[in-house]
Amino acid sequence: MRVRRSFAATEPCQHGGRVREMSRALGMEILDFSASINPLGSPPLEDLVMQELKNICHYPDITYSDFREAAASFVGVDPENIVPGNGSSEIIRIFSEVCIDDGEVALIPSPTFGEYETQSRLAGAQIVRTDLGLEDPKDLNSVFDEPLLRGAKAAFFCNPNNPTGVLTYREEIMRLAERCDDCGVFLLVDEAFIELSDPDQSLADLAPDMEGLVVMRSLTKSFGVPGLRLGFAVTNRELAEIMNRARIPWSISSIASAVAVHLLKNVEFLERSRQVVIKELEWLSDALRSIGLRPLRSSTNFMLVDVRSTGLNSGEVAERMLHEGILIRDCRSFGLDGYVRVAVRRREENERLVLAFKNILEGA
């Protein structure tokens, strides 16, 4: 084939959230615990969407000035520091295309979100993996040691990490960002879940003053709108200008852009959501332990669950749960056979999850 070699050789990234596909295949309604979305869903949006439908005869504002101003106000920076995106995936794609040339090294900890590797490979990067740790997460000085950084062009870090749910404190990531700047390495810090964890640990306010730091946020997860595809990055003005030039024109619809402006003003909704997550995370962890499973410590709206004690591998557990009407994430795609990831949802839904696990354990 005459296509670009990096594109021909890249494997597709596996994702959760395939609830429509699974529902059609099984002919039944499926409850989705594979996608980690705000358990409260989204604030009311129907009136806003219907109002914005009147404007679909026009192109969106190609600069997304209203979206950028709302995002800047939300994280305490200037609009010139904002790169709007069609969800986190577009931001990762733009970052990789802008910051990595063919043959350069992308440093990716493991286990973590698969799109970092997929988009880096599409950009022609060589992938170097480093062990993040699972049961006892490692210090970032050892995960990203000096020789690794000296040989890399870009590095990725997810906070809280997907799929483990581990939150790293701001001071430790600040030190990593400073070391990356000293080594001339671009660092993408993915904070897709931080609004449902502890936003005080964010580095977004520091990104404008650093040479190579890009901090990414997702409205998809925090505001419960995965169907609208909304996210943004925060970085210094020069890099933001280049990334905005690299972004596909009009990649965000006018409806999605208007929704973003509305959502980013809804701070009270996020505060209420965090309280629900804290309460349900504790309840669900205790309930899963009570039936013989081992959930790992998490600081956000999902958790990794060790299912090796069942005598089933993670694929078998996920398959049996599907026939109970529950979609969970088989973590073999993260290199973690024997582990599944489950979202934290509302109490009555979490009760259904625990009952389904109990049913398959009794039949194992």
mmCIF file of C-alpha atoms in Angstrom:
data_model
loop_
_atom_site.group_PDB
_atom_site.id
_atom_site.type_symbol
_atom_site.label_atom_id
_atom_site.label_comp_id
_atom_site.label_asym_id
_atom_site.label_seq_id
_atom_site.Cartn_x
_atom_site.Cartn_y
_atom_site.Cartn_z
ATOM 1 C CA MET A 1 0.000 0.000 0.000
ATOM 2 C CA ARG A 2 1.179 3.521 -0.757
ATOM 3 C CA VAL A 3 -0.350 5.133 2.333
ATOM 4 C CA ARG A 4 1.842 6.572 5.067
ATOM 5 C CA ARG A 5 3.609 3.711 6.859
ATOM 6 C CA SER A 6 2.713 4.932 10.354
ATOM 7 C CA PHE A 7 -0.989 4.906 9.463
ATOM 8 C CA ALA A 8 -0.909 1.460 7.842
ATOM 9 C CA ALA A 9 0.911 -0.076 10.816
ATOM 10 C CA THR A 10 -1.167 1.419 13.659
ATOM 11 C CA GLU A 11 -3.681 -0.825 15.400
ATOM 12 C CA PRO A 12 -7.069 0.635 16.367
ATOM 13 C CA CYS A 13 -7.459 1.739 19.990
ATOM 14 C CA GLN A 14 -10.054 -0.133 22.043
ATOM 15 C CA HIS A 15 -12.612 1.861 24.015
ATOM 16 C CA GLY A 16 -15.539 1.358 26.346
ATOM 17 C CA GLY A 17 -18.966 2.861 25.847
ATOM 18 C CA ARG A 18 -20.132 0.417 23.150
ATOM 19 C CA VAL A 19 -23.563 0.157 24.731
ATOM 20 C CA ARG A 20 -25.611 0.686 21.549
ATOM 21 C CA GLU A 21 -23.670 -1.986 19.682
ATOM 22 C CA MET A 22 -24.032 -4.491 22.525
ATOM 23 C CA SER A 23 -27.724 -3.721 23.015
ATOM 24 C CA ARG A 24 -28.399 -4.406 19.322
ATOM 25 C CA ALA A 25 -26.367 -7.623 19.374
ATOM 26 C CA LEU A 26 -28.152 -9.023 22.438
ATOM 27 C CA GLY A 27 -31.570 -7.588 21.740
ATOM 28 C CA MET A 28 -31.844 -6.162 25.233
ATOM 29 C CA GLU A 29 -31.261 -2.945 27.117
ATOM 30 C CA ILE A 30 -27.751 -2.753 28.557
ATOM 31 C CA LEU A 31 -26.643 -0.698 31.559
ATOM 32 C CA ASP A 32 -23.255 0.835 30.724
ATOM 33 C CA PHE A 33 -20.578 0.646 33.424
ATOM 34 C CA SER A 34 -17.766 0.600 30.829
ATOM 35 C CA ALA A 35 -17.761 4.371 30.198
ATOM 36 C CA SER A 36 -16.870 6.575 33.155
ATOM 37 C CA ILE A 37 -19.336 9.443 32.887
ATOM 38 C CA ASN A 38 -20.716 11.777 35.569
ATOM 39 C CA PRO A 39 -23.264 9.674 37.512
ATOM 40 C CA LEU A 40 -25.664 12.632 37.558
ATOM 41 C CA GLY A 41 -25.647 12.825 33.777
ATOM 42 C CA SER A 42 -25.737 16.390 32.423
ATOM 43 C CA PRO A 43 -27.483 19.574 33.494
ATOM 44 C CA PRO A 44 -30.715 20.304 31.538
ATOM 45 C CA LEU A 45 -29.764 21.191 27.956
ATOM 46 C CA GLU A 46 -32.921 20.714 25.889
ATOM 47 C CA ASP A 47 -33.942 24.383 25.707
ATOM 48 C CA LEU A 48 -30.424 25.508 24.828
ATOM 49 C CA VAL A 49 -30.048 22.890 22.090
ATOM 50 C CA MET A 50 -33.427 23.754 20.569
ATOM 51 C CA GLN A 51 -32.532 27.445 20.593
ATOM 52 C CA GLU A 52 -29.178 26.800 18.919
ATOM 53 C CA LEU A 53 -30.838 24.697 16.202
ATOM 54 C CA LYS A 54 -31.986 27.985 14.703
ATOM 55 C CA ASN A 55 -28.347 28.769 13.882
ATOM 56 C CA ILE A 56 -27.369 25.568 12.082
ATOM 57 C CA CYS A 57 -27.779 27.326 8.734
ATOM 58 C CA HIS A 58 -24.523 29.162 9.596
ATOM 59 C CA TYR A 59 -20.980 27.911 10.094
ATOM 60 C CA PRO A 60 -19.707 27.880 13.679
ATOM 61 C CA ASP A 61 -17.308 30.640 14.687
ATOM 62 C CA ILE A 62 -14.061 29.177 13.364
ATOM 63 C CA THR A 63 -12.091 30.687 16.273
ATOM 64 C CA TYR A 64 -14.582 29.486 18.928
ATOM 65 C CA SER A 65 -14.040 32.739 20.799
ATOM 66 C CA ASP A 66 -16.984 32.227 23.204
ATOM 67 C CA PHE A 67 -15.880 28.663 24.017
ATOM 68 C CA ARG A 68 -12.271 29.793 24.550
ATOM 69 C CA GLU A 69 -13.338 32.640 26.835
ATOM 70 C CA ALA A 70 -15.552 30.334 28.910
ATOM 71 C CA ALA A 71 -12.806 27.702 29.188
ATOM 72 C CA ALA A 72 -10.221 30.348 30.090
ATOM 73 C CA SER A 73 -12.433 31.723 32.842
ATOM 74 C CA PHE A 74 -13.116 28.189 34.103
ATOM 75 C CA VAL A 75 -9.420 27.386 34.673
ATOM 76 C CA GLY A 76 -8.106 30.906 35.332
ATOM 77 C CA VAL A 77 -6.043 31.646 32.212
ATOM 78 C CA ASP A 78 -6.380 33.844 29.122
ATOM 79 C CA PRO A 79 -8.404 32.845 26.027
ATOM 80 C CA GLU A 80 -5.173 32.869 24.014
ATOM 81 C CA ASN A 81 -4.020 29.893 26.093
ATOM 82 C CA ILE A 82 -6.983 27.705 25.083
ATOM 83 C CA VAL A 83 -7.180 25.097 22.321
ATOM 84 C CA PRO A 84 -10.776 23.866 21.896
ATOM 85 C CA GLY A 85 -11.282 20.314 20.654
ATOM 86 C CA ASN A 86 -13.817 17.765 19.514
ATOM 87 C CA GLY A 87 -13.317 15.758 22.708
ATOM 88 C CA SER A 88 -10.046 14.618 24.262
ATOM 89 C CA SER A 89 -9.186 12.455 21.271
ATOM 90 C CA GLU A 90 -8.815 15.458 18.968
ATOM 91 C CA ILE A 91 -6.595 17.250 21.482
ATOM 92 C CA ILE A 92 -4.333 14.181 21.749
ATOM 93 C CA ARG A 93 -4.235 13.968 17.946
ATOM 94 C CA ILE A 94 -3.314 17.657 17.562
ATOM 95 C CA PHE A 95 -0.667 17.453 20.294
ATOM 96 C CA SER A 96 0.943 14.408 18.654
ATOM 97 C CA GLU A 97 0.914 15.916 15.172
ATOM 98 C CA VAL A 98 2.316 19.250 16.338
ATOM 99 C CA CYS A 99 4.924 18.038 18.815
ATOM 100 C CA ILE A 100 6.291 14.745 17.436
ATOM 101 C CA ASP A 101 8.181 14.164 14.178
ATOM 102 C CA ASP A 102 8.737 10.825 12.441
ATOM 103 C CA GLY A 103 11.054 8.618 14.456
ATOM 104 C CA GLU A 104 11.014 10.693 17.634
ATOM 105 C CA VAL A 105 10.222 9.041 20.972
ATOM 106 C CA ALA A 106 6.896 9.313 22.791
ATOM 107 C CA LEU A 107 7.223 8.257 26.429
ATOM 108 C CA ILE A 108 4.050 6.562 27.707
ATOM 109 C CA PRO A 109 3.533 5.087 31.198
ATOM 110 C CA SER A 110 1.640 1.835 31.584
ATOM 111 C CA PRO A 111 -1.152 1.087 32.283
ATOM 112 C CA THR A 112 -2.906 4.140 30.872
ATOM 113 C CA PHE A 113 -5.296 5.438 28.201
ATOM 114 C CA GLY A 114 -4.624 3.780 24.835
ATOM 115 C CA GLU A 115 -5.116 6.847 22.635
ATOM 116 C CA TYR A 116 -1.743 8.275 23.667
ATOM 117 C CA GLU A 117 -0.013 5.405 21.913
ATOM 118 C CA THR A 118 -2.410 5.256 18.967
ATOM 119 C CA GLN A 119 -2.155 8.952 18.126
ATOM 120 C CA SER A 120 1.615 9.015 18.702
ATOM 121 C CA ARG A 121 2.076 6.081 16.338
ATOM 122 C CA LEU A 122 -0.048 7.797 13.702
ATOM 123 C CA ALA A 123 2.309 10.776 14.022
ATOM 124 C CA GLY A 124 5.250 8.451 13.306
ATOM 125 C CA ALA A 125 6.587 8.232 16.860
ATOM 126 C CA GLN A 126 8.613 5.444 18.396
ATOM 127 C CA ILE A 127 6.869 4.331 21.584
ATOM 128 C CA VAL A 128 8.834 3.806 24.781
ATOM 129 C CA ARG A 129 6.771 2.453 27.676
ATOM 130 C CA THR A 130 7.597 2.921 31.320
ATOM 131 C CA ASP A 131 5.991 1.081 34.247
ATOM 132 C CA LEU A 132 3.656 3.263 36.275
ATOM 133 C CA GLY A 133 2.849 0.580 38.826
ATOM 134 C CA LEU A 134 -0.547 -0.748 39.823
ATOM 135 C CA GLU A 135 -0.961 -1.849 43.420
ATOM 136 C CA ASP A 136 1.671 0.616 44.660
ATOM 137 C CA PRO A 137 2.111 3.447 42.106
ATOM 138 C CA LYS A 138 5.728 4.476 41.622
ATOM 139 C CA ASP A 139 7.324 7.850 42.228
ATOM 140 C CA LEU A 140 7.308 9.900 39.013
ATOM 141 C CA ASN A 141 11.065 10.461 39.269
ATOM 142 C CA SER A 142 11.533 6.748 38.640
ATOM 143 C CA VAL A 143 8.693 6.394 36.121
ATOM 144 C CA PHE A 144 10.146 9.259 34.059
ATOM 145 C CA ASP A 145 13.824 9.025 34.961
ATOM 146 C CA GLU A 146 16.494 11.280 33.479
ATOM 147 C CA PRO A 147 17.763 8.920 30.734
ATOM 148 C CA LEU A 148 14.203 8.314 29.517
ATOM 149 C CA LEU A 149 13.408 12.031 29.379
ATOM 150 C CA ARG A 150 16.690 12.858 27.630
ATOM 151 C CA GLY A 151 15.775 10.438 24.854
ATOM 152 C CA ALA A 152 12.163 11.562 24.381
ATOM 153 C CA LYS A 153 10.395 14.292 22.435
ATOM 154 C CA ALA A 154 7.022 14.004 24.197
ATOM 155 C CA ALA A 155 5.567 12.375 27.294
ATOM 156 C CA PHE A 156 2.033 11.639 28.469
ATOM 157 C CA PHE A 157 0.547 11.491 31.952
ATOM 158 C CA CYS A 158 -3.086 10.927 32.946
ATOM 159 C CA ASN A 159 -4.292 12.380 36.260
ATOM 160 C CA PRO A 160 -6.342 10.748 37.711
ATOM 161 C CA ASN A 161 -5.008 7.834 35.726
ATOM 162 C CA ASN A 162 -7.219 5.719 33.494
ATOM 163 C CA PRO A 163 -7.845 2.822 34.262
ATOM 164 C CA THR A 164 -6.479 2.824 37.830
ATOM 165 C CA GLY A 165 -8.240 5.926 39.214
ATOM 166 C CA VAL A 166 -5.055 6.969 41.053
ATOM 167 C CA LEU A 167 -4.726 10.723 41.637
ATOM 168 C CA THR A 168 -1.228 12.220 41.742
ATOM 169 C CA TYR A 169 -0.818 15.421 43.716
ATOM 170 C CA ARG A 170 -0.103 18.718 42.004
ATOM 171 C CA GLU A 171 3.383 19.218 43.495
ATOM 172 C CA GLU A 172 4.666 15.910 42.102
ATOM 173 C CA ILE A 173 3.387 16.622 38.591
ATOM 174 C CA MET A 174 4.777 20.167 38.789
ATOM 175 C CA ARG A 175 8.222 18.679 39.362
ATOM 176 C CA LEU A 176 7.724 16.354 36.380
ATOM 177 C CA ALA A 177 6.676 19.306 34.188
ATOM 178 C CA GLU A 178 9.751 21.268 35.243
ATOM 179 C CA ARG A 179 12.029 18.310 34.481
ATOM 180 C CA CYS A 180 10.393 17.908 31.080
ATOM 181 C CA ASP A 181 10.965 21.585 30.294
ATOM 182 C CA ASP A 182 14.615 21.232 31.346
ATOM 183 C CA CYS A 183 14.991 18.278 28.960
ATOM 184 C CA GLY A 184 13.104 19.907 26.077
ATOM 185 C CA VAL A 185 10.249 17.391 26.295
ATOM 186 C CA PHE A 186 6.625 18.238 25.580
ATOM 187 C CA LEU A 187 4.351 16.945 28.356
ATOM 188 C CA LEU A 188 0.626 16.302 27.914
ATOM 189 C CA VAL A 189 -1.174 16.037 31.262
ATOM 190 C CA ASP A 190 -4.625 14.568 30.705
ATOM 191 C CA GLU A 191 -7.032 15.815 33.400
ATOM 192 C CA ALA A 192 -10.180 14.361 31.847
ATOM 193 C CA PHE A 193 -11.429 13.066 35.210
ATOM 194 C CA ILE A 194 -10.045 15.662 37.598
ATOM 195 C CA GLU A 195 -13.329 17.597 37.932
ATOM 196 C CA LEU A 196 -14.896 14.458 39.406
ATOM 197 C CA SER A 197 -11.912 13.951 41.703
ATOM 198 C CA ASP A 198 -9.971 16.928 43.118
ATOM 199 C CA PRO A 199 -9.629 19.919 40.765
ATOM 200 C CA ASP A 200 -7.257 21.602 43.235
ATOM 201 C CA GLN A 201 -4.590 19.198 41.936
ATOM 202 C CA SER A 202 -4.833 20.590 38.389
ATOM 203 C CA LEU A 203 -1.837 22.096 36.585
ATOM 204 C CA ALA A 204 -3.963 24.110 34.155
ATOM 205 C CA ASP A 205 -3.062 27.458 35.722
ATOM 206 C CA LEU A 206 0.667 26.736 35.323
ATOM 207 C CA ALA A 207 0.601 25.707 31.659
ATOM 208 C CA PRO A 208 0.671 29.256 30.177
ATOM 209 C CA ASP A 209 4.050 29.940 31.802
ATOM 210 C CA MET A 210 5.809 26.731 30.771
ATOM 211 C CA GLU A 211 7.478 25.984 27.468
ATOM 212 C CA GLY A 212 6.200 22.490 26.770
ATOM 213 C CA LEU A 213 3.304 21.758 29.130
ATOM 214 C CA VAL A 214 -0.141 21.035 27.691
ATOM 215 C CA VAL A 215 -2.994 20.337 30.125
ATOM 216 C CA MET A 216 -6.127 18.723 28.700
ATOM 217 C CA ARG A 217 -9.654 18.817 30.114
ATOM 218 C CA SER A 218 -12.790 16.955 29.034
ATOM 219 C CA LEU A 219 -16.365 18.156 29.290
ATOM 220 C CA THR A 220 -17.463 14.704 28.129
ATOM 221 C CA LYS A 221 -16.764 13.053 31.478
ATOM 222 C CA SER A 222 -17.318 15.878 33.954
ATOM 223 C CA PHE A 223 -20.593 17.161 32.499
ATOM 224 C CA GLY A 224 -21.959 13.859 31.172
ATOM 225 C CA VAL A 225 -22.130 14.748 27.454
ATOM 226 C CA PRO A 226 -20.125 12.065 25.587
ATOM 227 C CA GLY A 227 -22.373 12.383 22.548
ATOM 228 C CA LEU A 228 -21.412 16.032 22.026
ATOM 229 C CA ARG A 229 -17.591 15.571 22.017
ATOM 230 C CA LEU A 230 -16.146 18.537 23.909
ATOM 231 C CA GLY A 231 -12.742 19.215 25.387
ATOM 232 C CA PHE A 232 -9.980 21.783 25.486
ATOM 233 C CA ALA A 233 -6.266 22.151 26.165
ATOM 234 C CA VAL A 234 -4.378 24.828 28.087
ATOM 235 C CA THR A 235 -0.835 25.794 27.117
ATOM 236 C CA ASN A 236 1.408 28.792 26.402
ATOM 237 C CA ARG A 237 0.273 31.280 23.771
ATOM 238 C CA GLU A 238 2.782 30.299 21.088
ATOM 239 C CA LEU A 239 2.021 26.586 21.277
ATOM 240 C CA ALA A 240 -1.735 27.259 21.549
ATOM 241 C CA GLU A 241 -1.604 29.331 18.364
ATOM 242 C CA ILE A 242 0.153 26.517 16.498
ATOM 243 C CA MET A 243 -2.216 23.845 17.836
ATOM 244 C CA ASN A 244 -5.220 25.969 16.866
ATOM 245 C CA ARG A 245 -3.837 26.244 13.333
ATOM 246 C CA ALA A 246 -3.424 22.456 13.243
ATOM 247 C CA ARG A 247 -7.001 21.837 14.384
ATOM 248 C CA ILE A 248 -9.423 20.851 11.615
ATOM 249 C CA PRO A 249 -11.570 23.914 10.765
ATOM 250 C CA TRP A 250 -15.054 23.803 12.332
ATOM 251 C CA SER A 251 -14.272 20.531 14.151
ATOM 252 C CA ILE A 252 -16.794 21.454 16.871
ATOM 253 C CA SER A 253 -20.422 21.987 15.902
ATOM 254 C CA SER A 254 -22.203 25.230 16.756
ATOM 255 C CA ILE A 255 -24.558 23.295 19.063
ATOM 256 C CA ALA A 256 -21.691 21.668 20.947
ATOM 257 C CA SER A 257 -19.842 24.975 21.235
ATOM 258 C CA ALA A 258 -22.899 26.714 22.691
ATOM 259 C CA VAL A 259 -23.390 23.862 25.157
ATOM 260 C CA ALA A 260 -19.747 24.145 26.225
ATOM 261 C CA VAL A 261 -20.155 27.824 27.118
ATOM 262 C CA HIS A 262 -23.241 27.004 29.180
ATOM 263 C CA LEU A 263 -21.708 24.024 30.973
ATOM 264 C CA LEU A 264 -18.482 25.758 31.937
ATOM 265 C CA LYS A 265 -20.484 28.240 34.007
ATOM 266 C CA ASN A 266 -22.161 25.443 35.962
ATOM 267 C CA VAL A 267 -19.659 25.043 38.801
ATOM 268 C CA GLU A 268 -22.323 24.104 41.365
ATOM 269 C CA PHE A 269 -23.268 21.048 39.306
ATOM 270 C CA LEU A 270 -19.662 19.801 39.475
ATOM 271 C CA GLU A 271 -19.484 20.340 43.235
ATOM 272 C CA ARG A 272 -22.663 18.331 43.699
ATOM 273 C CA SER A 273 -21.363 15.615 41.361
ATOM 274 C CA ARG A 274 -18.140 15.228 43.343
ATOM 275 C CA GLN A 275 -20.112 14.639 46.535
ATOM 276 C CA VAL A 276 -22.126 11.895 44.831
ATOM 277 C CA VAL A 277 -18.935 10.286 43.499
ATOM 278 C CA ILE A 278 -17.286 10.272 46.950
ATOM 279 C CA LYS A 279 -20.334 8.676 48.567
ATOM 280 C CA GLU A 280 -20.981 6.074 45.872
ATOM 281 C CA LEU A 281 -17.306 5.189 45.425
ATOM 282 C CA GLU A 282 -17.109 4.222 49.094
ATOM 283 C CA TRP A 283 -20.398 2.301 48.986
ATOM 284 C CA LEU A 284 -19.519 0.398 45.826
ATOM 285 C CA SER A 285 -16.011 -0.484 47.056
ATOM 286 C CA ASP A 286 -17.433 -1.942 50.271
ATOM 287 C CA ALA A 287 -20.181 -3.816 48.426
ATOM 288 C CA LEU A 288 -17.764 -5.424 45.952
ATOM 289 C CA ARG A 289 -15.429 -6.486 48.756
ATOM 290 C CA SER A 290 -18.361 -8.028 50.617
ATOM 291 C CA ILE A 291 -18.972 -10.481 47.757
ATOM 292 C CA GLY A 292 -15.315 -11.497 47.437
ATOM 293 C CA LEU A 293 -13.983 -9.117 44.779
ATOM 294 C CA ARG A 294 -11.057 -6.754 45.299
ATOM 295 C CA PRO A 295 -11.567 -3.171 44.106
ATOM 296 C CA LEU A 296 -8.401 -1.086 44.023
ATOM 297 C CA ARG A 297 -8.191 2.332 45.648
ATOM 298 C CA SER A 298 -9.580 5.062 43.377
ATOM 299 C CA SER A 299 -9.990 8.827 43.641
ATOM 300 C CA THR A 300 -12.511 9.379 40.883
ATOM 301 C CA ASN A 301 -15.712 8.089 39.276
ATOM 302 C CA PHE A 302 -14.470 4.619 38.299
ATOM 303 C CA MET A 303 -12.454 1.818 39.827
ATOM 304 C CA LEU A 304 -10.286 -1.078 38.795
ATOM 305 C CA VAL A 305 -11.467 -4.426 40.168
ATOM 306 C CA ASP A 306 -9.262 -7.487 40.594
ATOM 307 C CA VAL A 307 -11.398 -10.492 39.539
ATOM 308 C CA ARG A 308 -8.680 -13.159 39.545
ATOM 309 C CA SER A 309 -10.180 -14.795 42.642
ATOM 310 C CA THR A 310 -13.223 -15.814 40.575
ATOM 311 C CA GLY A 311 -11.212 -18.354 38.575
ATOM 312 C CA LEU A 312 -12.295 -16.528 35.399
ATOM 313 C CA ASN A 313 -10.217 -14.274 33.223
ATOM 314 C CA SER A 314 -11.377 -10.689 32.706
ATOM 315 C CA GLY A 315 -12.832 -11.445 29.280
ATOM 316 C CA GLU A 316 -14.986 -14.238 30.710
ATOM 317 C CA VAL A 317 -16.177 -11.991 33.539
ATOM 318 C CA ALA A 318 -17.082 -9.210 31.086
ATOM 319 C CA GLU A 319 -18.939 -11.676 28.838
ATOM 320 C CA ARG A 320 -20.988 -13.109 31.698
ATOM 321 C CA MET A 321 -21.784 -9.636 33.007
ATOM 322 C CA LEU A 322 -23.020 -8.678 29.554
ATOM 323 C CA HIS A 323 -25.571 -11.472 29.702
ATOM 324 C CA GLU A 324 -26.673 -10.031 33.050
ATOM 325 C CA GLY A 325 -27.409 -6.784 31.189
ATOM 326 C CA ILE A 326 -24.282 -4.978 32.427
ATOM 327 C CA LEU A 327 -21.456 -3.685 30.209
ATOM 328 C CA ILE A 328 -18.093 -3.374 31.991
ATOM 329 C CA ARG A 329 -14.576 -2.741 30.687
ATOM 330 C CA ASP A 330 -12.369 -5.770 30.145
ATOM 331 C CA CYS A 331 -8.920 -4.406 30.993
ATOM 332 C CA ARG A 332 -6.914 -6.802 28.850
ATOM 333 C CA SER A 333 -6.735 -3.896 26.393
ATOM 334 C CA PHE A 334 -4.697 -2.096 29.083
ATOM 335 C CA GLY A 335 -2.465 -5.154 29.509
ATOM 336 C CA LEU A 336 -4.291 -6.135 32.706
ATOM 337 C CA ASP A 337 -5.769 -9.622 32.392
ATOM 338 C CA GLY A 338 -7.680 -10.445 35.552
ATOM 339 C CA TYR A 339 -8.922 -6.871 36.027
ATOM 340 C CA VAL A 340 -12.060 -5.049 34.947
ATOM 341 C CA ARG A 341 -12.964 -1.374 35.206
ATOM 342 C CA VAL A 342 -16.385 -0.249 36.388
ATOM 343 C CA ALA A 343 -17.890 3.220 36.515
ATOM 344 C CA VAL A 344 -19.421 4.704 39.645
ATOM 345 C CA ARG A 345 -23.071 5.444 38.954
ATOM 346 C CA ARG A 346 -26.201 6.204 41.014
ATOM 347 C CA ARG A 347 -27.036 3.958 43.976
ATOM 348 C CA GLU A 348 -29.815 1.937 42.343
ATOM 349 C CA GLU A 349 -27.577 1.287 39.322
ATOM 350 C CA ASN A 350 -24.618 0.380 41.517
ATOM 351 C CA GLU A 351 -26.857 -2.087 43.317
ATOM 352 C CA ARG A 352 -27.671 -3.720 39.960
ATOM 353 C CA LEU A 353 -23.943 -4.005 39.236
ATOM 354 C CA VAL A 354 -23.226 -5.722 42.554
ATOM 355 C CA LEU A 355 -26.159 -8.112 42.084
ATOM 356 C CA ALA A 356 -24.925 -9.038 38.597
ATOM 357 C CA PHE A 357 -21.420 -9.724 39.940
ATOM 358 C CA LYS A 358 -22.946 -11.850 42.699
ATOM 359 C CA ASN A 359 -24.944 -13.858 40.157
ATOM 360 C CA ILE A 360 -21.921 -14.680 38.025
ATOM 361 C CA LEU A 361 -19.825 -15.549 41.084
ATOM 362 C CA GLU A 362 -22.463 -18.005 42.210
ATOM 363 C CA GLY A 363 -22.461 -19.585 38.753
ATOM 364 C CA ALA A 364 -18.684 -19.648 38.332
#
